[in-house]
Tab-separated table of C-alpha atoms and ligand atoms in Angstrom:
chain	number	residue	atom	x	y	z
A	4	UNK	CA	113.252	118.840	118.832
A	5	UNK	CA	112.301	118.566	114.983
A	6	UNK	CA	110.729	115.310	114.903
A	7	UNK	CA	109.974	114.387	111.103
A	8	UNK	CA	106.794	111.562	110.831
A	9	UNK	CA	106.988	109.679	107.066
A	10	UNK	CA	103.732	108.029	106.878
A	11	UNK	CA	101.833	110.853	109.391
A	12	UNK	CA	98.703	110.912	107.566
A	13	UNK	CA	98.397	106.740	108.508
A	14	UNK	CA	96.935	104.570	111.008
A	15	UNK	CA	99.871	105.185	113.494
A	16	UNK	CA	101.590	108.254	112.124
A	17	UNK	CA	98.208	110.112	113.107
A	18	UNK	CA	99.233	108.915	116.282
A	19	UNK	CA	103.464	109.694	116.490
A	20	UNK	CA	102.325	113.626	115.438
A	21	UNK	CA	99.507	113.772	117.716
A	22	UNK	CA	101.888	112.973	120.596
A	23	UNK	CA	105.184	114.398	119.740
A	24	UNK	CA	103.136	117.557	119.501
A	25	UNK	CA	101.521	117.289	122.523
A	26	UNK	CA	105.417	116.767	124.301
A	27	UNK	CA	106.107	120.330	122.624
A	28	UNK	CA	107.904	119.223	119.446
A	29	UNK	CA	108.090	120.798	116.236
A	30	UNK	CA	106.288	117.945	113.597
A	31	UNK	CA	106.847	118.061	110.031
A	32	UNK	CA	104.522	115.408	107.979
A	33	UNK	CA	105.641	113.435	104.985
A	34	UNK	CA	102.888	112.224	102.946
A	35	UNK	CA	101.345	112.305	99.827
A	36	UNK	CA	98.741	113.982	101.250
A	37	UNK	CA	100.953	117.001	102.178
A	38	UNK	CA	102.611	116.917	98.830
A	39	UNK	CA	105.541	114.448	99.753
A	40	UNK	CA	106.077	111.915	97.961
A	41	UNK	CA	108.855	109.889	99.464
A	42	UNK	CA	109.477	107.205	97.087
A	43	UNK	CA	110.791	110.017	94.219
A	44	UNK	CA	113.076	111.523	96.858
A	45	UNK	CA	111.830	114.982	95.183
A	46	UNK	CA	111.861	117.849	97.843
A	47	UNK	CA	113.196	115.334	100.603
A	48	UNK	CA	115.894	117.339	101.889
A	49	UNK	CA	114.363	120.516	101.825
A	50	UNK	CA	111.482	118.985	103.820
A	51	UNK	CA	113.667	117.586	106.532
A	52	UNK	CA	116.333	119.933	106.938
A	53	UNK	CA	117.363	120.694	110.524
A	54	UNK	CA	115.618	117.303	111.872
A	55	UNK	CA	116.836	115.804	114.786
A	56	UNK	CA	115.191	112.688	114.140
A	57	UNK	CA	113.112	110.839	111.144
A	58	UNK	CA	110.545	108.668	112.242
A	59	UNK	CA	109.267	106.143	109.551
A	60	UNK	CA	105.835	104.789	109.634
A	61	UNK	CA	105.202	104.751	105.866
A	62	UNK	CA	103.285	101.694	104.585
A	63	UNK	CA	101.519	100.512	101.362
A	64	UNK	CA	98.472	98.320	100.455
A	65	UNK	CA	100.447	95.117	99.372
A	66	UNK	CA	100.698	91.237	100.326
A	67	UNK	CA	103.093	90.592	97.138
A	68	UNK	CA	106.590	90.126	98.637
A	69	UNK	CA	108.176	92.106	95.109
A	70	UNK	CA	105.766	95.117	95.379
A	71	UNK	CA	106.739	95.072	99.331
A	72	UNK	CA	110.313	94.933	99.227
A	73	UNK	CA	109.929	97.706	95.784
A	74	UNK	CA	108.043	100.357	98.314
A	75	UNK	CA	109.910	99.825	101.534
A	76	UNK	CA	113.731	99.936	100.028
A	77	UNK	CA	112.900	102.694	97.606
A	78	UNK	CA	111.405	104.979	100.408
A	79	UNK	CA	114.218	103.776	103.033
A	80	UNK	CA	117.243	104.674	100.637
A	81	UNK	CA	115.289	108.042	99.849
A	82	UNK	CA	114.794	108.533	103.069
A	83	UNK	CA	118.616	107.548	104.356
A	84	UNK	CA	119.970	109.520	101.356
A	85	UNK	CA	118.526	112.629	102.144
A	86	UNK	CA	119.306	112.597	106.103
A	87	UNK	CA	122.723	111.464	105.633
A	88	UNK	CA	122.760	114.335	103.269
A	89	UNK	CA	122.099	117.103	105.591
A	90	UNK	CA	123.458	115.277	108.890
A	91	UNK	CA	120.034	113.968	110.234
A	92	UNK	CA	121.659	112.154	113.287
A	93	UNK	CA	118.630	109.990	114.073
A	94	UNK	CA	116.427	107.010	111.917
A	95	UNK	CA	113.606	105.622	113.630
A	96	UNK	CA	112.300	102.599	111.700
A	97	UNK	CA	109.065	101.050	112.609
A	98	UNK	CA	108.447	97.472	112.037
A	99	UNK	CA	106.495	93.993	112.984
A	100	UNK	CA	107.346	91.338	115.715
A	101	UNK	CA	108.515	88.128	113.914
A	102	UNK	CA	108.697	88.989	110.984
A	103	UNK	CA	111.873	86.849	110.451
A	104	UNK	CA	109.975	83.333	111.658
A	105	UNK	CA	107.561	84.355	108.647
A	106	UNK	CA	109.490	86.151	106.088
A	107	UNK	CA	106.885	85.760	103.393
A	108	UNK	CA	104.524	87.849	101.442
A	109	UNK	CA	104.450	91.723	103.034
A	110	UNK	CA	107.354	91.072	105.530
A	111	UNK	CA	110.025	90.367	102.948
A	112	UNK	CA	109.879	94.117	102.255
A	113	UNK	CA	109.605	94.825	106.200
A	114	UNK	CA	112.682	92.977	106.455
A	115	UNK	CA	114.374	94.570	103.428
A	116	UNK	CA	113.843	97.349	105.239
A	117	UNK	CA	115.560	96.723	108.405
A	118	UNK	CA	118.522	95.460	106.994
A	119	UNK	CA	118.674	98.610	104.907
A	120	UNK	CA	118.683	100.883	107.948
A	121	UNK	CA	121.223	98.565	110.021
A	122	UNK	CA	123.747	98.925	107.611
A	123	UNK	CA	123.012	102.408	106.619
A	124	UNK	CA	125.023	105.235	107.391
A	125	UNK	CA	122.584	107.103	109.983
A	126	UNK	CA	122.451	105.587	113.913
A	127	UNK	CA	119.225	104.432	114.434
A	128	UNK	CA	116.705	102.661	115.926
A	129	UNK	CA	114.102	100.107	115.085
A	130	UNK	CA	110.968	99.046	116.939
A	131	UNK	CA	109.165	95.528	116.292
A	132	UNK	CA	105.419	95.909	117.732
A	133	UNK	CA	102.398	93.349	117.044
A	134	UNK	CA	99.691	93.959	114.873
A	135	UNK	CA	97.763	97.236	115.778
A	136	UNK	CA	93.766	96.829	117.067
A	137	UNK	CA	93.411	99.069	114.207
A	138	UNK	CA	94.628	96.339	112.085
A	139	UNK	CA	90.976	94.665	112.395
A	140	UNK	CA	89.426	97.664	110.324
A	141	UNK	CA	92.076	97.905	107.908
A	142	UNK	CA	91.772	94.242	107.040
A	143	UNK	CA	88.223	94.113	106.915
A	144	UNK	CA	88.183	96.722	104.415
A	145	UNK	CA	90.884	95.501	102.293
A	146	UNK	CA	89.956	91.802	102.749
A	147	UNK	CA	86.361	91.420	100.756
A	148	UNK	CA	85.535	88.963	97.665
A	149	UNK	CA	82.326	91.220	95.794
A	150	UNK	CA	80.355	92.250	98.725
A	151	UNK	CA	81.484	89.845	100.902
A	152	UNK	CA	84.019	90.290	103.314
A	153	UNK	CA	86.466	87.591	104.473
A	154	UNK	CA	87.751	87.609	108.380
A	155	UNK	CA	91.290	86.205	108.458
A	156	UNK	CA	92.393	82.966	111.113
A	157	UNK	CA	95.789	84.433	112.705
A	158	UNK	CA	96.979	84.499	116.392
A	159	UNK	CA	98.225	87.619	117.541
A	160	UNK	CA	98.864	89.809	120.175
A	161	UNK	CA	97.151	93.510	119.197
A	162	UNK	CA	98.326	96.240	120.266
A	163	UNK	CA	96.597	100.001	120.168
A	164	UNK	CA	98.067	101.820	117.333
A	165	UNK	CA	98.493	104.900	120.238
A	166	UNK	CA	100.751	103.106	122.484
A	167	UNK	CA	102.790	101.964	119.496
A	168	UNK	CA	103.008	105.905	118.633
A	169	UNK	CA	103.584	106.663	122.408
A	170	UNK	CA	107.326	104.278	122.450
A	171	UNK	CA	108.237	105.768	118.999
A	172	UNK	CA	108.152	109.375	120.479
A	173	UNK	CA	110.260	108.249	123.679
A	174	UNK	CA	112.481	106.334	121.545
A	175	UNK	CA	112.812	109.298	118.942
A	176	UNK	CA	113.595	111.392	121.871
A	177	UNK	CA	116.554	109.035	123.147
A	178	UNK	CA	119.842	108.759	121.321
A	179	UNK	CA	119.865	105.636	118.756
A	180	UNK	CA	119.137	102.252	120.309
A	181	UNK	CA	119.711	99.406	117.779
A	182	UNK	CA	116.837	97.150	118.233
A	183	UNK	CA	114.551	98.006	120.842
A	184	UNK	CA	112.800	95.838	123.031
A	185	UNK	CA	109.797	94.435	121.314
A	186	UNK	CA	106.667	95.592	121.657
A	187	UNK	CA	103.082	93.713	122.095
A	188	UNK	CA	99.270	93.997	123.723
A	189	UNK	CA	98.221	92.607	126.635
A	190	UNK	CA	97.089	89.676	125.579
A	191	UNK	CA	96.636	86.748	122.277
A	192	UNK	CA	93.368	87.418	120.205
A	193	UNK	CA	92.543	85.619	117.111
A	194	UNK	CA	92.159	88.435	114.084
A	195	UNK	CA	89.308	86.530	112.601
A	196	UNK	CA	87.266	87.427	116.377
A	197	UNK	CA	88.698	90.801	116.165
A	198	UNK	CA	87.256	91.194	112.359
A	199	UNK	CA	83.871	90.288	113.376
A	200	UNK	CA	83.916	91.984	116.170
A	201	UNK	CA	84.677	95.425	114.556
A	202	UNK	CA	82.299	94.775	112.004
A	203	UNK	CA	79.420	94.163	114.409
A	204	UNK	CA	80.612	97.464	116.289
A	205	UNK	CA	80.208	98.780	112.711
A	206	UNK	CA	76.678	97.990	112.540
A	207	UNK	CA	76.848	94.891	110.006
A	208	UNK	CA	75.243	92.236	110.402
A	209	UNK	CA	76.455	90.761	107.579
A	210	UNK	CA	77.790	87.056	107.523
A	211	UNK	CA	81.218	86.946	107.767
A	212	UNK	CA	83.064	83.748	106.616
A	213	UNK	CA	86.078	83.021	108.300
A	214	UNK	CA	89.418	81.584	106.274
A	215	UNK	CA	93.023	80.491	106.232
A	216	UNK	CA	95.236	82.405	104.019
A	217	UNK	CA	97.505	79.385	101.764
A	218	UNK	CA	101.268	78.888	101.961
A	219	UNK	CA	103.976	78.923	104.323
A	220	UNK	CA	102.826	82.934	105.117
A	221	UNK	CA	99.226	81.347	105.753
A	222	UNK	CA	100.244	78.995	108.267
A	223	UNK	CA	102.800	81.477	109.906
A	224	UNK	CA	100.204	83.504	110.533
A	225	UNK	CA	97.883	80.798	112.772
A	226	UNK	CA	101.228	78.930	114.165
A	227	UNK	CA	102.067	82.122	116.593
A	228	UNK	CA	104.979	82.655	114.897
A	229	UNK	CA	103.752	86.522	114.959
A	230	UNK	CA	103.194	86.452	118.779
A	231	UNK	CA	106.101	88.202	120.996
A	232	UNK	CA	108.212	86.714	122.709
A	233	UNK	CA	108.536	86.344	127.139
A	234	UNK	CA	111.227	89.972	126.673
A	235	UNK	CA	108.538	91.924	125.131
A	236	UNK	CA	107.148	95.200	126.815
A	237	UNK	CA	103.555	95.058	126.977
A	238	UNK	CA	100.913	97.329	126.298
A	239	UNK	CA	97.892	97.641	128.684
A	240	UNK	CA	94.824	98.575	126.389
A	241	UNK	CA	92.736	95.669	125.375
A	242	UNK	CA	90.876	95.060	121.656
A	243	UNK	CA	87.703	95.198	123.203
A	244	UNK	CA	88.527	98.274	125.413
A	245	UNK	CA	90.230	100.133	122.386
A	246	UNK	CA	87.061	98.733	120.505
A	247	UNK	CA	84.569	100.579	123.146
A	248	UNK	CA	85.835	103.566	122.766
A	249	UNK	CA	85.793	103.934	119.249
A	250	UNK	CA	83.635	106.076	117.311
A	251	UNK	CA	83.418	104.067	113.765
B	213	NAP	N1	99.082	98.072	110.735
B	213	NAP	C1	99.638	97.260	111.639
B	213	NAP	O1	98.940	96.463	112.309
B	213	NAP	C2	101.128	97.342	111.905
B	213	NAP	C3	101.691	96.608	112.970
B	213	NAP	C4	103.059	96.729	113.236
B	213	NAP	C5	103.857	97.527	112.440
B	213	NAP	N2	103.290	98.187	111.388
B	213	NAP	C6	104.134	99.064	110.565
B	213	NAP	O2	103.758	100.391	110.836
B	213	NAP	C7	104.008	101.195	109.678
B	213	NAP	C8	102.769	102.034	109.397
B	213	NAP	O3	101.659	101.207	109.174
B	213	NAP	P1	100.162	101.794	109.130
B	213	NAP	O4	99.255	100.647	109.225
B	213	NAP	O5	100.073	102.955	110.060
B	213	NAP	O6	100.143	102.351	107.610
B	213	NAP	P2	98.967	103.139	106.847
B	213	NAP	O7	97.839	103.439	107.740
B	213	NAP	O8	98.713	102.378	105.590
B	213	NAP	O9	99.678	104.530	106.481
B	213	NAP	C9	100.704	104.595	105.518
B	213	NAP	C10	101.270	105.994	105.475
B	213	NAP	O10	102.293	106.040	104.474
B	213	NAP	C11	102.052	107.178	103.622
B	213	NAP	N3	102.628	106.894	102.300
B	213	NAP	C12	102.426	105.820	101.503
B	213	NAP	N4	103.136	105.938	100.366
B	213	NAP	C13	103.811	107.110	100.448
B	213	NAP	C14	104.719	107.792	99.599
B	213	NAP	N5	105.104	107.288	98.415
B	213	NAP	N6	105.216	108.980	100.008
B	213	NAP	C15	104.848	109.522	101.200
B	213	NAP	N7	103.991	108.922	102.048
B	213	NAP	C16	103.469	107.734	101.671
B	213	NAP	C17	100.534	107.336	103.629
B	213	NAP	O11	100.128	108.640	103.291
B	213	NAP	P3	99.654	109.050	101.790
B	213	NAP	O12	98.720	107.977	101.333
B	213	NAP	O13	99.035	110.398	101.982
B	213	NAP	O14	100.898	109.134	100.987
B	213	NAP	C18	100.245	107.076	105.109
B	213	NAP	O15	100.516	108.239	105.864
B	213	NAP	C19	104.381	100.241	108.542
B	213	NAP	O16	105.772	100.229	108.383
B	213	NAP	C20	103.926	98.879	109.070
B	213	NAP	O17	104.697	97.826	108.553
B	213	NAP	C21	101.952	98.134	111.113
């Protein structure tokens, strides 16, 4: 099938191309990188005609609720637009277990988002997973004060960004499902651990203060309201297994 990945130059787009090509399908990447930009809706339809399915795994760099909700709905209508335009029959939306016990900060978008593609006019599908192990790396690069970098206090249940990529393909592949089952690691971590622990594997040696993000979001994030629930499917790879294997 023509599987279209928005967002498959990113941490788990990499992923949803690597494996839809290896089941044989024919990938087209949105990105800037490729010379799509998304959010204009420029080029869109061109770029996805004949798609049997549009799988969306953009993201941007943002824990303001107004710059979050800006990206996601702008690149969702775009998106929606342009495949009810030229009869895409298939959305797949990816997004973040619990975001609605925390809707604060980066989620409000996530959730503006969702709603968007539930009451759109294209059958789809959405997918809540956890946090990914990669999600270590990316906050410990964004999260720094000067040279110092900060590693976050938050329970969650990590999941590698691969086996996220893995359900999107199989889901992409199925007709549209509504919400699917949720989708978690094996097992709770702490991200400040997980921080430290990449950055060792990193080579730094560097001290590493850990803190509590403020606000309701803050305390959302340590109170397990971002943990899945007993119906979620489970992924098998561990942080510190995904963490051995990497090459950083
Ligand atoms: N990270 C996590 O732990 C996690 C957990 C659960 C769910 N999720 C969800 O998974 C999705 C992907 O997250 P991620 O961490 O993989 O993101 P990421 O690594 O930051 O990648 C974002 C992707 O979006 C593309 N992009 C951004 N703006 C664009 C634009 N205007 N036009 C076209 N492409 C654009 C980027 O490519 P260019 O820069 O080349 O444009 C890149 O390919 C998000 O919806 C996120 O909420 C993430």
């Amino acid at each position: 099938m023509k599987l279209v990945v928005a967002g498959g130059t990113g941490a788990v787009g990499t992923h949803v191309v690597d494996v839809a090509r290896g089941r044989g399908h024919d990938v087209v990447v949105l990105s800037r990188r490729t010379g799509t930009d998304v959010r204009s809706g420029q080029g869109l339809a061109d770029a996805i005609a004949g798609a049997d399915v549009v799988v969306d795994v953009l993201s941007t760099q943002t824990l303001s609720a107004d710059v979050s909700t800006e990206f996601f709905t702008t690149t969702t209508r775009a998106l929606l637009d342009a495949e009810k335009r030229i009869g895409v029959p298939h959305h797949v939306a990816l997004s973040i277990v619990g975001i609605d016990r925390a809707p604060y900060g980066y989620y409000v978008g996530k959730l503006a988002q969702e709603r968007l593609v539930e009451t759109g006019a294209v059958p789809w599908t959405i997918l809540r997973a956890t946090q990914f192990h990669e999600f270590a790396g990316q906050t410990y690069e964004r999260a720094t004060l000067g040279p110092l970098h900060l590693a976050i206090r938050m329970r969650t249940q990590p999941i590698a960004a691969r086996e996220v990529a893995e359900r999107l393909v199989e889901l992409a592949e199925q007709p549209p499902a509504g919400r699917a089952r949720d989708l978690g690691g094996p097992r709770e971590e702490n991200l400040a651990d997980m921080m430290r622990a990449y950055a060792r594997a990193k080579g730094s040696r560097a001290w590493i203060p850990a803190i509590s993000l403020p606000g309701d979001g803050g305390r959302r994030q340590r109170d397990g309201s971002l943990l899945p629930g007993p119906d979620a499917q489970l992924g098998t790879q561990t942080f510190d297994e995904w963490l051995a294997a990497q090459r950083l």
